[in-house]
Amino acid sequence: MAQIPNLDNAPVNLTSIREQSQKELINILKNVRGKKCLVIDPKLGDSLSLIIQTSMLKEHGVELRHLSADPIQSDCSKVVYLVRSQPNLMRSICSNVHNDVSKGLQREYHVYFVPRRTVVCEKVLEEEKLHHMITIGEYPLYIVPMDEDVLSFELDLSYKECQVDGDTSSLWHIAKAIHKLEFSFGVIPNVRAKGKASVRIADILNQMQAEEPVNSSDMVVPEINTLILLDREVDMVTPLCSQLTYEGLLDEFLHINNGSVELDASIMGLQQEGKKTKVPLNSSDKLFKEIRDLNFEVVVQILRQKATSMKQDYTEMTTTTQTVSELKDFVKKLNSLPEMTRHINLAQHLSTFTSKPSFLGQLDMEHTIVEAQSYDICFDYIEELIHKQEPLITVLRLLILFSVTNSGLPKKHFDYFRRELLHSYGFEHIATLNNLEKAGLFKKQESKSNWLTIKRALQLVVEDTDTANPNDIAYVFSGYAPLSIRLVQHAIRSGWRPVEEILKLLPGPHLETKRGGFSNSPSFDTLSGVSTSIAKVPDGRRALVLVVFVGGVTFAEISALRFLSAQESMAYDLIIATTKIVNGQTLVGTFMEKLG
């Protein structure tokens, strides 16, 4: 189980949100009396590990199992399924029940849908003639706190569902999650949205408020001042670039799954051959909190300095006589040794990837594509990757970046790449290419690209970025400032009006509204970075902005937002919410589909 993140320093009371989810789950288990087998769909299990400890579940007479099509190995007479509302998971449940029936086992079955039941899933149970044997319920888990300033709605397919399948049900879930937050922290008075999905969510949110109003009279001032909603579609450039922060690189190469990475024990200096070990990564680890958002080059230097200073202290300890208080200080420093060792091992392992010529070449190419000055060089580079049969996902990542910055490729080049990819990697990948085309990620060029205009207007490429003492968010990609975060910067500083012309060049509509009866709360026009005095909530805290990424956010973008929040001229604390934390690989992966 991943370590449950400590939320004590969160800008709002996220612990209460987590405790409510714990309580709801415990109540479900209490309702089914006696010993029971809790069967969890594996993906959901990862999310639950950030909400509740296994030991807590076991206290309620629970045997834990993961859902699969294989028969349940348990002698419990009561089975509780906890599953996301997906038809393929229903088939596994049906196969379990049919298996029990064929063996003459009599059990009591309960299926709890997360976060809510759907007609499609119940239909599967009806078609299999099992609905009369199963009690159906819901476990409304809409929000999983990943860390003290990051929330996930755990909707990893929402971007692909909206863009390719035309299924927008996830937008209702996101609005519901935000509305749930409003029940705890008050109606959010200011909303800014950019992108088709985001504007739709803002509408649904108002609808929900009309149907199930949050009683605003109890709350003098809402705890969250502003909601910024941003579609991933508005900025597909950022997630396709390689992240260069410590946490971003850990995710790129080792894949952070719900706040921890799993790797060979030997890498972490443990003497267990062939065994895997889980390393938790969240702000409970003080050293990680200090270095997670820094550019990796800087992290290596900091770890080196810390190790050197510890070595000096040790030398002084052994060569000179120390007073008791000096000894005490030294022992205190030694307490941080396990964290030091952990991150020195991780950083050393990361360096084996970051020093590879292939990675450095890819970085170079990403910068060339983003600069958008040398079309032919980029074309040749991608062509060569295909001929060398580099992993398909690596090729697609650069190809999509190339296509997005050029508003698609000329028909001749589009057809050529499509043909080459199918010849090199197999025709079963035609479904993937169709998905990407449908989502507008790899497509024929229909109009001239306006990437250069956007890049200049928002100053996305920053020359001479100082990664050690950054003064701009561009440090997270060593010279490229994420477009998404530049937009957030504007939305916070001055609203959409000053950047209206640029917003029109980006996909989807935009919207800026005031909600609820909070005309007395400071409006955003007076909350610009200059007059920080007004941005204080009456009791002296900083005003709070909730930034929601619809379709995923990368760790590098989260780091850039934390960097903004830490600036003196910034009058707000930020909380980040997302459908899922992604990187270029996992995002492109959601579109990949093999025929047959």
XYZ file of C-alpha atoms in Angstrom:
596
model
C 0.000 0.000 0.000
C 1.219 3.511 -0.786
C 1.793 5.745 2.173
C -1.294 7.886 2.825
C -0.260 11.512 2.210
C -0.229 13.909 5.160
C -2.726 16.717 4.472
C -2.169 18.855 7.591
C -0.598 21.727 5.624
C -3.259 21.848 2.901
C -4.635 25.371 2.251
C -8.168 24.050 2.926
C -9.314 21.169 5.071
C -8.729 18.272 2.679
C -8.496 15.878 5.617
C -12.249 16.282 6.125
C -12.855 15.309 2.472
C -10.736 12.185 2.915
C -12.358 11.289 6.239
C -15.808 11.603 4.689
C -14.780 9.093 1.991
C -13.400 6.748 4.651
C -16.619 6.992 6.638
C -18.785 6.306 3.581
C -16.774 3.178 2.778
C -16.853 1.907 6.369
C -20.652 2.410 6.412
C -21.023 0.294 3.272
C -19.044 -2.472 4.986
C -21.027 -2.142 8.223
C -24.285 -2.514 6.297
C -23.229 -5.973 5.176
C -23.094 -7.754 8.515
C -20.580 -10.417 9.457
C -17.529 -11.681 7.590
C -17.324 -10.575 3.988
C -15.047 -10.671 0.992
C -14.382 -7.232 -0.526
C -13.523 -7.562 -4.212
C -11.978 -4.390 -5.634
C -11.246 -3.566 -9.239
C -7.422 -3.249 -9.312
C -7.293 0.288 -10.702
C -9.651 1.473 -7.997
C -7.496 -0.288 -5.395
C -4.656 2.115 -6.205
C -6.888 5.122 -5.562
C -8.331 3.624 -2.381
C -4.834 3.116 -0.978
C -4.601 6.946 -0.740
C -7.906 7.129 1.149
C -7.869 4.284 3.644
C -5.397 1.837 5.174
C -5.848 -1.901 4.598
C -5.672 -2.471 8.346
C -8.743 -0.278 8.797
C -10.697 -2.419 6.317
C -9.614 -5.634 8.012
C -10.935 -4.353 11.347
C -14.398 -4.602 9.798
C -14.111 -8.316 9.085
C -13.033 -7.900 5.510
C -11.052 -10.277 3.303
C -9.534 -8.347 0.386
C -9.432 -9.646 -3.203
C -8.749 -8.101 -6.613
C -11.433 -8.473 -9.268
C -10.670 -10.793 -12.179
C -12.650 -13.254 -14.281
C -11.243 -16.121 -12.172
C -13.427 -17.602 -9.421
C -13.258 -15.969 -5.985
C -11.059 -17.912 -3.594
C -12.851 -17.282 -0.313
C -15.169 -19.110 2.046
C -17.116 -15.940 2.928
C -20.839 -16.187 2.263
C -21.052 -12.459 1.517
C -19.270 -10.787 -1.360
C -19.063 -7.003 -1.796
C -17.814 -5.736 -5.164
C -16.400 -2.221 -5.322
C -15.970 -1.288 -8.986
C -15.835 1.626 -11.402
C -18.875 1.807 -13.707
C -17.370 -0.027 -16.674
C -19.146 -2.770 -18.645
C -16.026 -4.983 -18.947
C -15.805 -5.147 -15.136
C -19.458 -6.298 -15.024
C -18.504 -9.279 -17.190
C -15.892 -10.328 -14.619
C -18.512 -10.098 -11.864
C -20.975 -12.174 -13.925
C -18.358 -14.814 -14.560
C -17.668 -14.955 -10.776
C -21.354 -15.386 -9.946
C -21.998 -17.970 -12.686
C -19.022 -19.911 -11.384
C -20.418 -19.929 -7.834
C -23.867 -20.992 -9.085
C -22.401 -23.879 -11.101
C -20.628 -25.110 -7.944
C -23.837 -24.770 -5.935
C -22.331 -22.067 -3.689
C -24.917 -19.793 -2.126
C -23.618 -16.304 -1.491
C -25.052 -12.868 -0.956
C -23.748 -10.408 -3.596
C -23.483 -6.631 -3.348
C -22.146 -4.423 -6.137
C -21.183 -0.850 -5.250
C -20.479 1.400 -8.213
C -17.840 4.128 -7.926
C -18.775 6.951 -8.088
C -22.313 6.110 -9.350
C -24.343 3.398 -11.074
C -24.929 3.531 -14.830
C -27.671 2.065 -16.997
C -25.116 0.411 -19.289
C -23.585 -1.584 -16.416
C -26.928 -2.635 -14.969
C -27.981 -3.797 -18.422
C -25.055 -6.231 -18.521
C -26.254 -7.767 -15.238
C -29.814 -8.008 -16.626
C -28.683 -9.636 -19.873
C -26.815 -12.240 -17.836
C -30.031 -12.766 -15.786
C -28.193 -11.988 -12.537
C -29.681 -8.649 -11.484
C -32.197 -10.323 -9.140
C -29.311 -11.918 -7.174
C -27.343 -8.726 -6.686
C -27.951 -5.764 -4.376
C -26.770 -2.570 -6.061
C -25.407 0.530 -4.340
C -23.080 3.486 -4.912
C -19.850 4.657 -3.305
C -19.629 8.349 -4.281
C -15.838 8.685 -4.429
C -15.306 11.709 -6.678
C -12.125 13.171 -5.201
C -8.845 11.552 -4.166
C -6.364 13.905 -2.408
C -2.939 13.003 -3.849
C -1.033 15.535 -1.752
C -1.623 18.701 0.244
C -2.273 20.774 -2.900
C -3.247 18.176 -5.520
C -6.605 16.443 -6.003
C -7.389 13.783 -8.595
C -10.808 12.810 -9.956
C -9.220 9.535 -11.161
C -10.787 9.721 -14.627
C -7.828 8.511 -16.655
C -9.730 8.092 -19.930
C -11.753 11.322 -19.886
C -9.708 13.093 -22.588
C -9.966 10.211 -25.053
C -13.643 9.599 -24.209
C -14.547 13.234 -24.938
C -12.368 13.622 -28.032
C -12.760 10.244 -29.733
C -15.806 8.433 -28.360
C -17.998 11.510 -27.969
C -18.707 10.355 -24.392
C -18.860 13.412 -22.141
C -20.087 11.699 -18.958
C -16.779 12.497 -17.247
C -17.643 16.222 -17.433
C -20.635 15.588 -15.173
C -18.305 13.776 -12.734
C -15.881 16.718 -12.676
C -18.693 19.215 -12.049
C -20.043 16.923 -9.320
C -16.604 16.746 -7.672
C -16.264 20.553 -7.692
C -19.815 20.907 -6.343
C -18.903 18.463 -3.580
C -15.980 20.739 -2.659
C -18.401 23.674 -2.583
C -20.522 21.902 0.044
C -17.432 21.918 2.269
C -15.900 25.286 1.372
C -18.711 27.477 -0.017
C -19.819 28.492 -3.523
C -16.812 29.618 -5.575
C -17.664 33.199 -6.658
C -15.386 33.665 -9.701
C -15.115 31.238 -12.613
C -12.841 31.403 -15.649
C -12.901 28.589 -18.180
C -11.150 27.919 -21.479
C -11.995 25.051 -23.800
C -15.141 23.212 -24.869
C -15.204 20.784 -21.951
C -14.333 23.438 -19.351
C -17.096 25.799 -20.436
C -19.539 22.865 -20.375
C -18.435 21.976 -16.815
C -19.023 25.573 -15.701
C -22.591 25.289 -17.097
C -23.253 21.942 -15.383
C -21.899 23.376 -12.128
C -24.414 26.241 -12.271
C -27.167 23.746 -13.036
C -26.162 21.660 -9.997
C -26.113 24.772 -7.816
C -29.644 25.595 -9.001
C -30.904 22.058 -8.332
C -28.986 21.339 -5.104
C -27.923 24.722 -3.761
C -25.003 25.061 -1.379
C -26.430 27.219 1.368
C -24.235 30.288 1.052
C -25.696 32.210 3.983
C -23.860 29.959 6.503
C -20.506 30.862 4.963
C -19.564 34.483 5.370
C -16.802 34.282 2.760
C -16.232 31.201 0.595
C -12.853 29.571 1.210
C -12.062 29.215 -2.494
C -12.130 32.578 -4.261
C -11.721 31.528 -7.900
C -12.093 28.477 -10.103
C -9.994 28.232 -13.267
C -10.965 25.416 -15.650
C -8.635 24.505 -18.500
C -9.019 21.858 -21.209
C -6.019 19.697 -22.020
C -6.931 20.232 -25.670
C -6.065 23.936 -25.311
C -2.423 22.986 -24.688
C -1.293 19.620 -25.995
C 2.259 20.889 -26.501
C 3.223 20.826 -22.817
C 2.435 17.190 -21.927
C 4.281 15.953 -25.030
C 7.541 17.659 -24.002
C 9.898 15.789 -21.651
C 9.580 17.161 -18.123
C 12.855 18.240 -16.531
C 11.849 18.637 -12.890
C 12.867 15.920 -10.421
C 9.321 14.636 -9.909
C 8.521 15.010 -13.619
C 11.532 12.902 -14.622
C 10.709 10.275 -12.000
C 7.299 10.001 -13.650
C 8.714 9.952 -17.202
C 11.152 7.111 -16.513
C 9.844 5.213 -13.474
C 6.126 6.060 -13.712
C 4.756 7.421 -10.436
C 1.572 5.565 -9.612
C -0.629 7.196 -6.956
C 2.197 8.779 -5.036
C 4.832 6.036 -5.205
C 7.254 4.374 -7.624
C 7.984 0.678 -7.777
C 11.497 -0.405 -8.722
C 14.121 -3.093 -8.161
C 15.178 -3.250 -4.540
C 18.839 -3.321 -5.632
C 18.511 0.236 -7.049
C 17.551 1.432 -3.570
C 20.596 -0.305 -2.093
C 18.565 -3.140 -0.545
C 20.039 -6.623 -0.531
C 17.044 -8.422 -2.017
C 17.851 -9.811 -5.430
C 15.043 -9.616 -7.969
C 12.580 -8.153 -5.448
C 10.616 -4.976 -6.120
C 10.237 -2.185 -3.564
C 7.726 0.662 -3.367
C 9.083 4.136 -2.642
C 6.442 6.637 -1.450
C 6.792 10.160 -2.908
C 4.779 12.878 -1.226
C 5.270 15.944 0.936
C 5.513 13.858 4.147
C 9.108 13.287 2.978
C 10.667 16.664 3.860
C 13.627 16.359 1.514
C 11.345 15.366 -1.368
C 9.128 18.371 -0.630
C 12.203 20.607 -0.901
C 13.521 19.188 -4.197
C 10.544 17.717 -6.093
C 9.774 20.895 -8.079
C 13.359 21.830 -8.958
C 15.075 21.248 -12.268
C 16.897 17.899 -12.071
C 20.333 19.475 -12.729
C 19.883 21.510 -9.534
C 18.659 18.513 -7.512
C 21.890 16.650 -8.192
C 23.901 19.647 -6.914
C 21.763 20.011 -3.768
C 22.110 16.324 -2.899
C 25.864 16.589 -3.432
C 26.085 19.621 -1.105
C 24.011 17.926 1.590
C 26.136 14.792 1.451
C 29.362 16.825 1.628
C 28.179 18.853 4.607
C 27.157 15.674 6.427
C 30.578 14.196 5.748
C 32.246 17.313 7.198
C 30.074 17.134 10.327
C 31.024 13.506 10.726
C 34.727 14.310 10.389
C 34.399 17.069 13.001
C 32.557 14.663 15.291
C 35.338 12.101 15.189
C 38.279 14.521 15.422
C 37.152 17.112 17.986
C 35.390 16.952 21.341
C 31.793 18.047 21.071
C 29.423 19.536 23.634
C 26.176 17.706 24.343
C 24.114 20.224 22.364
C 26.433 19.848 19.339
C 26.013 16.081 19.566
C 22.265 16.556 19.691
C 22.351 18.692 16.513
C 24.421 16.060 14.740
C 22.034 13.259 15.699
C 19.159 15.402 14.461
C 20.918 15.673 11.099
C 21.424 11.912 11.042
C 17.634 11.487 11.222
C 17.408 12.804 7.677
C 19.898 10.185 6.466
C 17.292 7.648 5.227
C 15.655 10.371 3.083
C 19.057 11.446 1.776
C 20.001 7.886 0.862
C 16.634 7.317 -0.821
C 16.939 10.369 -3.080
C 20.628 9.891 -3.853
C 19.755 6.354 -5.044
C 16.799 7.610 -7.091
C 18.768 10.497 -8.597
C 21.646 8.191 -9.506
C 19.205 5.814 -11.205
C 17.564 8.704 -13.103
C 20.970 9.899 -14.316
C 21.431 6.622 -16.187
C 18.440 7.664 -18.348
C 19.063 11.399 -18.616
C 22.646 10.970 -19.788
C 21.706 8.721 -22.741
C 22.370 10.277 -26.161
C 18.889 9.144 -27.301
C 17.217 11.174 -24.522
C 19.384 14.255 -25.172
C 18.620 13.978 -28.900
C 14.905 13.785 -28.163
C 15.100 16.894 -25.919
C 16.876 18.767 -28.670
C 14.226 17.783 -31.165
C 11.374 18.793 -28.832
C 12.927 22.263 -28.498
C 13.373 22.486 -32.284
C 9.715 21.559 -32.842
C 8.514 24.069 -30.218
C 10.706 26.790 -31.774
C 8.860 25.982 -35.044
C 11.591 27.349 -37.313
C 13.024 24.220 -38.974
C 10.247 22.078 -40.461
C 12.531 19.871 -42.586
C 14.915 18.977 -39.760
C 11.977 17.798 -37.628
C 10.451 15.871 -40.522
C 13.717 14.022 -41.203
C 14.285 13.232 -37.524
C 10.839 11.623 -37.098
C 11.244 9.737 -40.384
C 14.547 8.334 -39.127
C 12.963 7.234 -35.812
C 10.371 5.238 -37.765
C 13.032 3.602 -39.933
C 15.052 2.679 -36.839
C 11.887 1.147 -35.365
C 12.094 3.167 -32.157
C 9.208 2.379 -29.756
C 5.936 3.454 -31.376
C 4.907 5.603 -28.408
C 8.194 7.593 -28.616
C 7.586 8.255 -32.316
C 3.934 9.206 -31.827
C 4.815 11.591 -29.026
C 7.107 13.634 -31.307
C 4.839 13.249 -34.319
C 1.825 14.622 -32.411
C 3.935 17.505 -31.062
C 5.021 18.221 -34.657
C 1.426 18.027 -35.926
C -0.047 20.170 -33.117
C 2.492 23.009 -33.523
C 1.888 22.993 -37.306
C -1.933 22.735 -37.087
C -1.602 19.396 -38.832
C 0.743 18.267 -41.620
C 0.392 18.933 -45.362
C -1.650 16.107 -46.952
C 1.386 14.638 -48.739
C 3.406 14.392 -45.487
C 0.432 13.219 -43.446
C -0.240 10.344 -45.869
C 3.475 9.499 -46.018
C 3.885 9.228 -42.232
C 0.655 7.272 -41.877
C 1.825 4.768 -44.516
C 5.314 4.475 -43.032
C 3.949 3.893 -39.508
C 1.607 1.125 -40.662
C 4.341 -0.543 -42.730
C 6.874 -0.365 -39.902
C 4.736 -1.179 -36.872
C 1.897 -3.204 -38.384
C -1.560 -2.499 -39.751
C -3.181 -3.338 -36.417
C -2.219 0.218 -35.366
C -4.657 1.782 -37.807
C -7.180 2.157 -34.956
C -4.638 4.231 -32.987
C -3.978 6.529 -35.956
C -7.726 6.956 -36.511
C -8.196 7.868 -32.838
C -5.412 10.460 -33.046
C -6.871 11.929 -36.223
C -10.358 12.091 -34.707
C -8.927 13.902 -31.665
C -7.168 16.364 -33.983
C -3.741 15.343 -32.672
C -2.265 13.885 -35.870
C -4.172 15.259 -38.845
C -4.055 16.896 -42.263
C -3.334 20.603 -42.269
C -6.419 22.637 -43.101
C -5.277 26.124 -42.162
C -2.038 27.939 -41.443
C -0.628 27.332 -37.974
C -0.784 30.202 -35.477
C 1.687 28.590 -33.069
C 4.377 31.235 -33.761
C 1.954 34.044 -32.880
C 0.884 32.299 -29.661
C 4.485 31.481 -28.754
C 5.597 35.116 -29.150
C 2.557 36.715 -27.550
C 2.752 34.550 -24.426
C 6.582 34.447 -24.370
C 6.655 30.664 -24.278
C 10.306 30.326 -25.244
C 12.578 31.960 -22.706
C 16.245 32.330 -23.664
C 18.966 31.876 -20.991
C 16.744 30.235 -18.382
C 18.591 30.087 -15.070
C 17.520 26.716 -13.692
C 19.330 27.226 -10.364
C 17.690 30.585 -9.495
C 14.649 30.622 -11.743
C 12.677 33.821 -12.245
C 10.193 32.267 -14.650
C 8.166 29.042 -14.921
C 10.191 28.116 -18.044
C 12.747 26.404 -15.762
C 10.537 23.278 -15.605
C 11.318 22.523 -19.262
C 14.709 24.303 -19.347
C 13.555 27.160 -21.580
C 9.930 26.446 -22.540
C 7.205 28.012 -20.378
C 4.143 25.720 -20.367
C 1.341 27.395 -22.332
C -1.284 26.098 -19.876
C 0.435 27.777 -16.917
C 0.956 31.035 -18.841
C -2.825 31.080 -19.310
C -3.377 30.425 -15.602
C -0.947 33.268 -14.852
C -3.084 35.644 -16.931
C -6.356 34.308 -15.555
C -5.166 35.001 -12.025
C -3.452 38.299 -12.669
C -5.971 40.090 -14.835
C -8.675 37.737 -16.065
C -9.224 36.782 -19.706
C -9.894 40.266 -21.097
C -6.277 41.353 -21.817
C -5.490 38.048 -23.573
C -8.801 37.736 -25.418
C -7.150 37.863 -28.865
C -4.726 35.051 -28.004
C -7.506 32.923 -26.483
C -9.344 33.103 -29.810
C -6.348 31.434 -31.495
C -6.549 28.455 -29.109
C -9.118 25.614 -29.324
C -12.560 26.048 -27.771
C -14.606 28.899 -26.285
C -13.760 30.798 -23.087
C -15.891 32.176 -20.311
C -15.603 34.422 -17.278
C -18.468 34.700 -14.785
C -19.414 35.571 -11.230
C -21.618 33.176 -9.268
C -23.632 33.032 -6.073
C -24.608 35.982 -3.905
C -21.067 37.107 -3.219
C -21.043 40.533 -4.819
C -19.352 41.755 -1.639
C -16.309 39.503 -2.000
C -13.304 41.223 -3.590
C -13.629 40.964 -7.337
C -10.759 39.685 -9.351
C -10.083 42.946 -11.101
C -8.894 44.411 -7.810
C -6.956 41.262 -6.977
C -4.056 41.835 -9.324
C -0.596 41.002 -8.021
C 0.098 44.639 -7.164
C -2.526 45.206 -4.491
C -1.834 42.146 -2.379
C -3.601 43.701 0.622
C -7.079 43.062 -0.855
C -6.304 39.477 -1.706
C -6.139 38.496 1.942
C -9.219 36.701 3.194
C -10.507 38.634 6.268
C -8.649 36.393 8.747
C -5.295 37.154 7.131
C -4.873 34.059 4.947
C -4.122 34.346 1.238
C -7.058 33.988 -1.148
C -7.332 30.561 -2.725
C -7.556 29.613 -6.397
C -8.615 26.145 -7.574
C -7.062 25.269 -10.944
C -8.755 22.326 -12.669
C -7.165 20.535 -15.641
C -9.729 18.670 -17.697
C -7.925 15.821 -19.440
C -4.821 15.557 -17.246
C -1.899 17.570 -15.909
C 1.833 16.803 -15.736
C 4.062 17.036 -12.655
C 6.074 19.770 -14.414
C 2.925 21.925 -14.700
C 2.158 21.310 -11.015
C 5.733 22.408 -10.192
C 5.319 25.553 -12.300
C 2.121 26.423 -10.388
C 3.840 25.858 -7.036
C 6.644 28.129 -8.245
C 4.089 30.850 -9.086
C 2.362 30.483 -5.749
C 5.682 30.932 -3.925
C 6.444 34.295 -5.627
C 6.204 37.341 -3.363
C 4.101 39.241 -5.883
C 1.565 36.419 -5.918
C -1.362 36.951 -3.601
C -2.875 33.483 -3.771
C -2.500 29.934 -2.671
C -3.243 27.405 -5.387
C -4.898 24.016 -5.264
C -4.625 21.862 -8.370
C -7.279 19.357 -9.395
C -7.129 17.086 -12.415
C -8.858 14.166 -14.078
C -5.522 12.318 -13.755
C -1.803 13.093 -13.467
C -0.316 12.280 -16.875
C 2.875 12.457 -18.917
C 3.379 12.313 -22.685
C 3.553 8.547 -22.652
C 0.472 7.818 -20.549
C -1.558 10.453 -22.393
C -0.693 9.117 -25.858
C -1.197 5.605 -24.434
C -4.912 6.275 -23.838
C -5.392 6.696 -27.615
C -3.535 3.493 -28.513
C -5.672 0.607 -29.630
C -4.766 -2.519 -31.550
C -7.144 -4.153 -33.972
C -7.774 -7.826 -33.360
